[in-house]
Amino acid sequence: MASVCIIGSGNWGSAIAKIVGANAKKQSSFADRVTMYVYEEIIDGKKLTEIINQTHENVKYLPGHKIPENVIAIPDVMEAAKDADILIFVVPHQFIQRICSILQGKIKPTAVGLSLIKGFNKKEGGGIELISHIISRQLQIPISVLMGANLASEVANEMFCETTIGCKDKMMAPIFRNLIQTSYFRVVVVEDVDSVECCGALKNIVACGAGFVDGLGLGDNTKAAVIRLGLMEMIKFIDVFFPGGKLTTFFESCGVADLITTCYGGRNRKVSEAFVKTGKSIETLEKEMLKGQKLQGPFTAEEVNYMLKLKNMENRFPLFTAIHRICIGELKPTDLIDCIRSHPEHM
C-alpha cells in the first residue's frame, strides 16, 4: 500500500486533498492515512492544523468544503513526508527550494513525486529551471507533473473538469491516475513532462495580460487577441528553451484549456484587472485580495524576462516582455495595446 503526503494546503492543495483523501480511502493500493503539510497559522486564536483536524475544513483557504477525515494536517513538513511513498507538491513556487532543503535525505529513497506547482526558478549563474527539475535534483527522486484547466474552487465544488499528468514512467502513470481521477476530475497522461509543466507556468503571464484588458474595459475581442498571441509565445518559448516537446501537448487540458480558463477566471486575471482599476501595486492587491496567498503571474513574468534579457530575446517575445514591464511599472497598462498592434505576428 502506497502512503501519500500532500505538501501544501492553500486552496488548490486543499481541493486536491479532497480528491486524494477520498481515493486513498476507497482503493486498497493506497494507505488510508494521507498526511498534509500545513504551514501553521493562528486563526481566531486557534492553530490552523488543529482546526483542520477537528473540523475537517481549511477555514482560511477553502472554507465551506469538507476535507476527508483520513487527511491529517501536520505543521512539520519533515514529519508529514518522512514515511510517504508518493509526495504531492502544491506550494507557491518561491518556497520549494527551502522545503526541499529541509527534506533532503529525510524521505524514503524509493519515493516518487507529483508536482502541481506552476512556475520557474532562477538558476544561479543565469537561466531558469523547471520546478520539477529542482525537486528531482534536490531530493534525488523522479518527479511527474499535473497541470490543467483546474480552478480550485470549481474542483472543490466537484464541477466536471479535465487535467493533464506529464509522466515518463509507464509503471507510475496508472498509479497517479488512480490516485487523482474521479468521475468529475478526468486525467489524461502524456509523456511530454517539460511542455506540460511549462504551459502551467507560462499561462499565468498571459492571464495578467487578460486582466489588464479587462481593467481597461477593452472587451472580449481584444482579450482573444491576447490569448492567441500568448499561446503563440508559449509555444515558441518552450520550443526555444525546452525543446523536444510535442505540439499536441498544447491541445491537452494543460495547454489551451488552462490558458482560456485562467484568462477568464483565476487570481492572476482578477488581481491584474484590479491593478489597472485601482492603481495599487501588485503587492498591495495580493495582501488585500488573496488572504496571504501568492500571485504567480508577475513572479513568473519576471523570471521569464530574466531569461529573455540574458539571451537578448525580449523582442522575440513582445507580449511576455510588455506584461512584465507593466507589472513592475515600466510601462502603463494602455501600452499593452501598442504591443499587440505591433506584434511580429501582425507584421
Short mmCIF file of C-alpha atoms in Angstrom, two decimals:
data_model
loop_
_atom_site.label_atom_id
_atom_site.label_comp_id
_atom_site.label_asym_id
_atom_site.label_seq_id
_atom_site.Cartn_x
_atom_site.Cartn_y
_atom_site.Cartn_z
CA MET A 1 0.00 0.00 0.00
CA ALA A 2 1.44 3.35 -1.06
CA SER A 3 1.46 6.07 1.59
CA VAL A 4 0.67 9.60 0.32
CA CYS A 5 1.74 13.03 1.59
CA ILE A 6 0.44 16.35 0.24
CA ILE A 7 2.95 19.17 0.74
CA GLY A 8 0.90 22.35 0.77
CA SER A 9 -2.58 23.35 1.86
CA GLY A 10 -3.69 26.52 0.06
CA ASN A 11 -6.95 26.46 -1.87
CA TRP A 12 -5.53 24.19 -4.61
CA GLY A 13 -3.74 21.94 -2.10
CA SER A 14 -6.94 21.60 -0.06
CA ALA A 15 -9.03 20.87 -3.17
CA ILE A 16 -6.57 18.12 -4.17
CA ALA A 17 -6.65 16.80 -0.60
CA LYS A 18 -10.40 16.25 -1.01
CA ILE A 19 -9.78 14.05 -4.07
CA VAL A 20 -6.68 12.22 -2.82
CA GLY A 21 -8.18 11.54 0.62
CA ALA A 22 -11.35 10.06 -0.88
CA ASN A 23 -9.45 7.94 -3.44
CA ALA A 24 -6.93 6.65 -0.86
CA LYS A 25 -9.80 5.56 1.39
CA LYS A 26 -11.60 3.75 -1.44
CA GLN A 27 -8.64 1.96 -3.05
CA SER A 28 -6.69 -0.86 -1.42
CA SER A 29 -3.44 0.06 -3.24
CA PHE A 30 -3.11 3.21 -1.08
CA ALA A 31 -2.68 3.60 2.67
CA ASP A 32 -5.81 5.00 4.28
CA ARG A 33 -3.99 7.80 6.14
CA VAL A 34 -2.92 10.77 3.99
CA THR A 35 -0.69 13.41 5.58
CA MET A 36 -0.89 17.07 4.56
CA TYR A 37 1.82 19.58 5.42
CA VAL A 38 0.14 22.79 6.59
CA TYR A 39 2.09 25.99 7.19
CA GLU A 40 0.98 26.81 10.73
CA GLU A 41 -1.08 29.96 11.20
CA ILE A 42 -3.25 31.23 14.04
CA ILE A 43 -6.90 31.75 13.05
CA ASP A 44 -9.14 33.34 15.71
CA GLY A 45 -6.76 32.20 18.43
CA LYS A 46 -6.53 28.58 17.24
CA LYS A 47 -3.87 26.73 15.22
CA LEU A 48 -4.90 26.08 11.63
CA THR A 49 -3.73 22.44 11.83
CA GLU A 50 -5.93 21.86 14.88
CA ILE A 51 -8.93 23.45 13.17
CA ILE A 52 -8.42 21.22 10.09
CA ASN A 53 -8.00 18.05 12.16
CA GLN A 54 -11.01 18.82 14.36
CA THR A 55 -13.47 20.26 11.83
CA HIS A 56 -12.02 18.72 8.60
CA GLU A 57 -12.19 22.08 6.89
CA ASN A 58 -9.47 24.52 5.83
CA VAL A 59 -11.35 27.56 7.08
CA LYS A 60 -8.78 30.01 5.69
CA TYR A 61 -8.06 28.74 2.18
CA LEU A 62 -11.03 26.52 1.26
CA PRO A 63 -13.93 27.43 3.56
CA GLY A 64 -17.21 25.58 3.21
CA HIS A 65 -15.66 22.31 1.96
CA LYS A 66 -15.08 19.16 3.96
CA ILE A 67 -11.67 17.53 3.68
CA PRO A 68 -11.86 13.74 4.24
CA GLU A 69 -11.18 12.66 7.84
CA ASN A 70 -8.29 10.42 6.76
CA VAL A 71 -6.32 13.54 5.68
CA ILE A 72 -4.23 14.60 8.68
CA ALA A 73 -2.83 18.15 8.87
CA ILE A 74 0.77 18.29 10.16
CA PRO A 75 2.72 21.56 10.73
CA ASP A 76 6.19 19.96 10.32
CA VAL A 77 7.00 19.15 6.68
CA MET A 78 9.62 16.53 7.64
CA GLU A 79 7.17 14.74 9.92
CA ALA A 80 4.47 14.81 7.22
CA ALA A 81 6.74 13.47 4.45
CA LYS A 82 9.10 11.00 6.15
CA ASP A 83 7.08 7.79 5.52
CA ALA A 84 5.48 8.76 2.20
CA ASP A 85 5.84 6.72 -0.99
CA ILE A 86 4.13 9.42 -3.05
CA LEU A 87 4.81 13.11 -2.39
CA ILE A 88 2.41 15.63 -3.95
CA PHE A 89 3.95 19.13 -4.09
CA VAL A 90 1.48 22.03 -4.14
CA VAL A 91 3.10 25.11 -2.56
CA PRO A 92 3.84 28.52 -4.14
CA HIS A 93 6.93 28.01 -6.28
CA GLN A 94 9.03 30.57 -4.43
CA PHE A 95 9.04 28.28 -1.34
CA ILE A 96 10.03 24.99 -2.98
CA GLN A 97 13.81 25.24 -2.54
CA ARG A 98 13.51 25.86 1.20
CA ILE A 99 11.14 22.91 1.60
CA CYS A 100 13.40 20.63 -0.46
CA SER A 101 16.44 21.60 1.61
CA ILE A 102 14.55 20.57 4.77
CA LEU A 103 13.50 17.23 3.20
CA GLN A 104 16.90 16.39 1.68
CA GLY A 105 17.96 12.94 2.90
CA LYS A 106 14.89 12.68 5.18
CA ILE A 107 12.44 10.95 2.80
CA LYS A 108 12.22 7.38 1.52
CA PRO A 109 14.81 6.86 -1.25
CA THR A 110 12.14 4.90 -3.17
CA ALA A 111 9.61 7.77 -3.03
CA VAL A 112 8.21 9.42 -6.16
CA GLY A 113 6.84 12.92 -6.58
CA LEU A 114 4.00 14.67 -8.37
CA SER A 115 4.33 18.44 -8.73
CA LEU A 116 1.29 20.70 -9.10
CA ILE A 117 3.47 23.81 -8.86
CA LYS A 118 3.25 26.36 -11.67
CA GLY A 119 6.36 28.47 -12.18
CA PHE A 120 10.08 28.59 -12.86
CA ASN A 121 13.07 29.37 -10.70
CA LYS A 122 16.14 31.45 -11.49
CA LYS A 123 19.33 29.43 -11.70
CA GLU A 124 22.49 30.74 -10.10
CA GLY A 125 24.79 31.80 -12.90
CA GLY A 126 21.95 32.51 -15.30
CA GLY A 127 18.90 30.93 -16.86
CA ILE A 128 15.75 29.44 -15.39
CA GLU A 129 14.86 25.97 -14.22
CA LEU A 130 11.63 23.99 -14.02
CA ILE A 131 10.31 23.35 -10.52
CA SER A 132 10.11 19.58 -11.11
CA HIS A 133 13.82 19.58 -12.04
CA ILE A 134 14.67 21.38 -8.78
CA ILE A 135 12.69 18.89 -6.67
CA SER A 136 14.14 15.91 -8.55
CA ARG A 137 17.72 17.18 -8.23
CA GLN A 138 17.49 18.14 -4.55
CA LEU A 139 15.56 15.07 -3.35
CA GLN A 140 17.01 12.55 -5.83
CA ILE A 141 13.59 11.16 -6.75
CA PRO A 142 11.64 11.01 -10.05
CA ILE A 143 9.02 13.77 -10.45
CA SER A 144 5.92 13.86 -12.64
CA VAL A 145 3.69 16.93 -13.05
CA LEU A 146 -0.05 17.72 -13.03
CA MET A 147 -1.36 20.82 -14.82
CA GLY A 148 -4.74 21.70 -16.29
CA ALA A 149 -7.79 23.92 -16.50
CA ASN A 150 -8.45 23.39 -12.80
CA LEU A 151 -9.71 26.43 -10.88
CA ALA A 152 -9.54 25.23 -7.28
CA SER A 153 -13.00 26.48 -6.28
CA GLU A 154 -14.65 24.62 -9.16
CA VAL A 155 -12.72 21.42 -8.45
CA ALA A 156 -13.73 21.68 -4.79
CA ASN A 157 -17.37 22.11 -5.89
CA GLU A 158 -16.99 18.91 -7.96
CA MET A 159 -17.75 20.62 -11.26
CA PHE A 160 -16.51 18.48 -14.15
CA CYS A 161 -13.03 19.27 -15.48
CA GLU A 162 -10.02 17.66 -17.13
CA THR A 163 -6.38 17.67 -16.13
CA THR A 164 -3.07 16.53 -17.64
CA ILE A 165 -0.39 14.48 -15.93
CA GLY A 166 3.06 14.52 -17.51
CA CYS A 167 4.75 11.24 -16.57
CA LYS A 168 7.57 9.40 -18.34
CA ASP A 169 7.29 6.25 -16.19
CA LYS A 170 4.74 3.84 -17.71
CA MET A 171 4.52 1.95 -14.40
CA MET A 172 3.69 5.07 -12.38
CA ALA A 173 1.21 6.60 -14.84
CA PRO A 174 -1.77 4.34 -13.89
CA ILE A 175 -0.96 4.73 -10.16
CA PHE A 176 -1.08 8.53 -10.41
CA ARG A 177 -4.28 8.29 -12.47
CA ASN A 178 -5.94 6.07 -9.83
CA LEU A 179 -4.90 8.44 -7.06
CA ILE A 180 -6.16 11.60 -8.79
CA GLN A 181 -9.01 10.68 -11.15
CA THR A 182 -12.68 10.91 -10.13
CA SER A 183 -15.98 10.98 -12.02
CA TYR A 184 -15.70 14.79 -12.17
CA PHE A 185 -11.89 15.14 -12.46
CA ARG A 186 -10.68 13.34 -15.60
CA VAL A 187 -6.99 12.62 -16.07
CA VAL A 188 -5.07 12.27 -19.35
CA VAL A 189 -1.45 11.12 -19.02
CA VAL A 190 1.18 12.20 -21.56
CA GLU A 191 4.94 11.68 -21.61
CA ASP A 192 5.86 15.27 -22.56
CA VAL A 193 6.60 16.33 -18.97
CA ASP A 194 8.53 19.58 -19.60
CA SER A 195 5.93 21.00 -22.01
CA VAL A 196 3.09 20.20 -19.61
CA GLU A 197 4.90 22.00 -16.80
CA CYS A 198 5.93 24.99 -18.94
CA CYS A 199 2.31 25.51 -20.04
CA GLY A 200 1.25 25.64 -16.39
CA ALA A 201 3.78 28.38 -15.66
CA LEU A 202 3.54 30.50 -18.80
CA LYS A 203 -0.25 30.77 -18.96
CA ASN A 204 -0.19 32.80 -15.72
CA ILE A 205 1.76 35.53 -17.54
CA VAL A 206 -0.85 35.66 -20.31
CA ALA A 207 -3.62 35.78 -17.67
CA CYS A 208 -2.10 39.02 -16.34
CA GLY A 209 -2.39 40.46 -19.86
CA ALA A 210 -6.04 39.33 -19.99
CA GLY A 211 -6.63 41.04 -16.64
CA PHE A 212 -5.11 44.29 -17.93
CA VAL A 213 -7.51 44.13 -20.90
CA ASP A 214 -10.45 43.65 -18.51
CA GLY A 215 -9.26 46.52 -16.33
CA LEU A 216 -9.09 48.78 -19.38
CA GLY A 217 -12.61 47.67 -20.43
CA LEU A 218 -11.44 46.65 -23.90
CA GLY A 219 -13.77 43.67 -24.37
CA ASP A 220 -13.57 40.04 -25.39
CA ASN A 221 -12.17 40.56 -28.90
CA THR A 222 -9.05 42.23 -27.50
CA LYS A 223 -8.78 39.56 -24.83
CA ALA A 224 -9.00 36.86 -27.52
CA ALA A 225 -6.05 38.52 -29.31
CA VAL A 226 -4.02 38.46 -26.06
CA ILE A 227 -4.87 34.77 -25.55
CA ARG A 228 -3.94 33.84 -29.13
CA LEU A 229 -0.68 35.80 -29.14
CA GLY A 230 0.06 34.45 -25.66
CA LEU A 231 -0.36 30.88 -26.89
CA MET A 232 1.97 31.59 -29.84
CA GLU A 233 4.63 32.93 -27.45
CA MET A 234 4.15 29.95 -25.10
CA ILE A 235 4.76 27.51 -27.98
CA LYS A 236 7.79 29.48 -29.19
CA PHE A 237 9.28 29.84 -25.68
CA ILE A 238 9.05 26.10 -24.98
CA ASP A 239 10.49 25.29 -28.41
CA VAL A 240 13.48 27.61 -27.77
CA PHE A 241 14.27 26.83 -24.13
CA PHE A 242 12.83 23.33 -23.50
CA PRO A 243 12.92 21.72 -26.96
CA GLY A 244 11.78 18.21 -27.87
CA GLY A 245 8.12 18.55 -26.89
CA LYS A 246 5.06 17.72 -28.96
CA LEU A 247 2.67 20.26 -30.46
CA THR A 248 -0.25 18.00 -29.43
CA THR A 249 0.52 18.76 -25.76
CA PHE A 250 -0.80 22.31 -26.28
CA PHE A 251 -4.21 20.82 -27.11
CA GLU A 252 -4.40 18.95 -23.80
CA SER A 253 -6.00 20.47 -20.69
CA CYS A 254 -2.61 21.82 -19.56
CA GLY A 255 -2.34 23.89 -22.75
CA VAL A 256 -5.09 25.83 -24.48
CA ALA A 257 -7.79 24.82 -21.95
CA ASP A 258 -5.83 26.04 -18.92
CA LEU A 259 -4.89 29.22 -20.80
CA ILE A 260 -8.54 30.07 -21.56
CA THR A 261 -9.74 29.23 -18.03
CA THR A 262 -7.04 31.33 -16.39
CA CYS A 263 -7.70 34.28 -18.69
CA TYR A 264 -11.41 34.32 -17.76
CA GLY A 265 -11.23 33.18 -14.13
CA GLY A 266 -8.38 32.75 -11.67
CA ARG A 267 -6.49 35.09 -9.40
CA ASN A 268 -3.89 36.39 -11.88
CA ARG A 269 -6.60 37.82 -14.14
CA LYS A 270 -8.59 39.18 -11.18
CA VAL A 271 -5.69 40.94 -9.48
CA SER A 272 -4.37 42.31 -12.80
CA GLU A 273 -7.79 43.83 -13.52
CA ALA A 274 -7.77 45.47 -10.07
CA PHE A 275 -4.19 46.66 -10.72
CA VAL A 276 -5.46 48.73 -13.66
CA LYS A 277 -8.66 49.93 -12.00
CA THR A 278 -7.22 50.90 -8.59
CA GLY A 279 -3.67 51.96 -9.43
CA LYS A 280 -2.46 49.99 -6.39
CA SER A 281 0.70 47.87 -6.54
CA ILE A 282 0.58 44.11 -7.19
CA GLU A 283 1.98 43.51 -3.66
CA THR A 284 -0.79 45.59 -2.04
CA LEU A 285 -3.52 43.85 -4.02
CA GLU A 286 -2.05 40.44 -3.19
CA LYS A 287 -2.44 41.23 0.52
CA GLU A 288 -5.93 42.68 0.09
CA MET A 289 -7.43 40.12 -2.30
CA LEU A 290 -5.67 36.78 -1.77
CA LYS A 291 -5.73 36.20 2.01
CA GLY A 292 -1.95 35.89 2.05
CA GLN A 293 -1.68 33.60 -0.98
CA LYS A 294 0.94 34.40 -3.61
CA LEU A 295 0.30 35.58 -7.15
CA GLN A 296 2.30 33.55 -9.65
CA GLY A 297 1.90 35.56 -12.91
CA PRO A 298 4.05 38.65 -12.20
CA PHE A 299 6.67 36.49 -10.47
CA THR A 300 6.85 34.11 -13.46
CA ALA A 301 6.92 37.05 -15.90
CA GLU A 302 9.96 38.39 -14.04
CA GLU A 303 11.74 35.02 -14.24
CA VAL A 304 10.93 34.59 -17.93
CA ASN A 305 12.11 38.14 -18.65
CA TYR A 306 15.36 37.40 -16.82
CA MET A 307 15.93 34.55 -19.29
CA LEU A 308 14.90 36.59 -22.34
CA LYS A 309 17.16 39.51 -21.35
CA LEU A 310 20.05 37.12 -20.79
CA LYS A 311 19.64 35.69 -24.32
CA ASN A 312 18.82 39.08 -25.89
CA MET A 313 15.41 37.77 -26.96
CA GLU A 314 12.97 40.28 -25.47
CA ASN A 315 11.95 41.49 -28.93
CA ARG A 316 11.03 37.92 -29.95
CA PHE A 317 8.53 37.71 -27.06
CA PRO A 318 6.95 41.17 -27.00
CA LEU A 319 3.78 40.15 -25.13
CA PHE A 320 5.66 38.44 -22.28
CA THR A 321 8.03 41.41 -22.15
CA ALA A 322 5.28 44.05 -22.10
CA ILE A 323 3.32 42.22 -19.37
CA HIS A 324 6.45 42.04 -17.19
CA ARG A 325 7.20 45.73 -17.73
CA ILE A 326 3.62 46.71 -16.85
CA CYS A 327 3.78 44.63 -13.65
CA ILE A 328 6.93 46.45 -12.49
CA GLY A 329 5.67 49.90 -13.56
CA GLU A 330 7.99 50.48 -16.53
CA LEU A 331 5.02 50.60 -18.92
CA LYS A 332 1.43 51.76 -18.47
CA PRO A 333 -1.34 49.13 -18.91
CA THR A 334 -2.55 51.04 -22.01
CA ASP A 335 0.84 50.33 -23.64
CA LEU A 336 -0.23 46.67 -23.92
CA ILE A 337 -2.38 47.58 -26.93
CA ASP A 338 0.59 49.07 -28.80
CA CYS A 339 2.43 45.83 -28.11
CA ILE A 340 -0.45 43.78 -29.57
CA ARG A 341 -0.83 46.10 -32.55
CA SER A 342 2.85 45.90 -33.47
CA HIS A 343 3.34 42.20 -32.59
CA PRO A 344 5.53 40.33 -35.14
CA GLU A 345 2.53 38.06 -35.76
CA HIS A 346 0.80 41.07 -37.35
CA MET A 347 3.74 42.17 -39.47
#
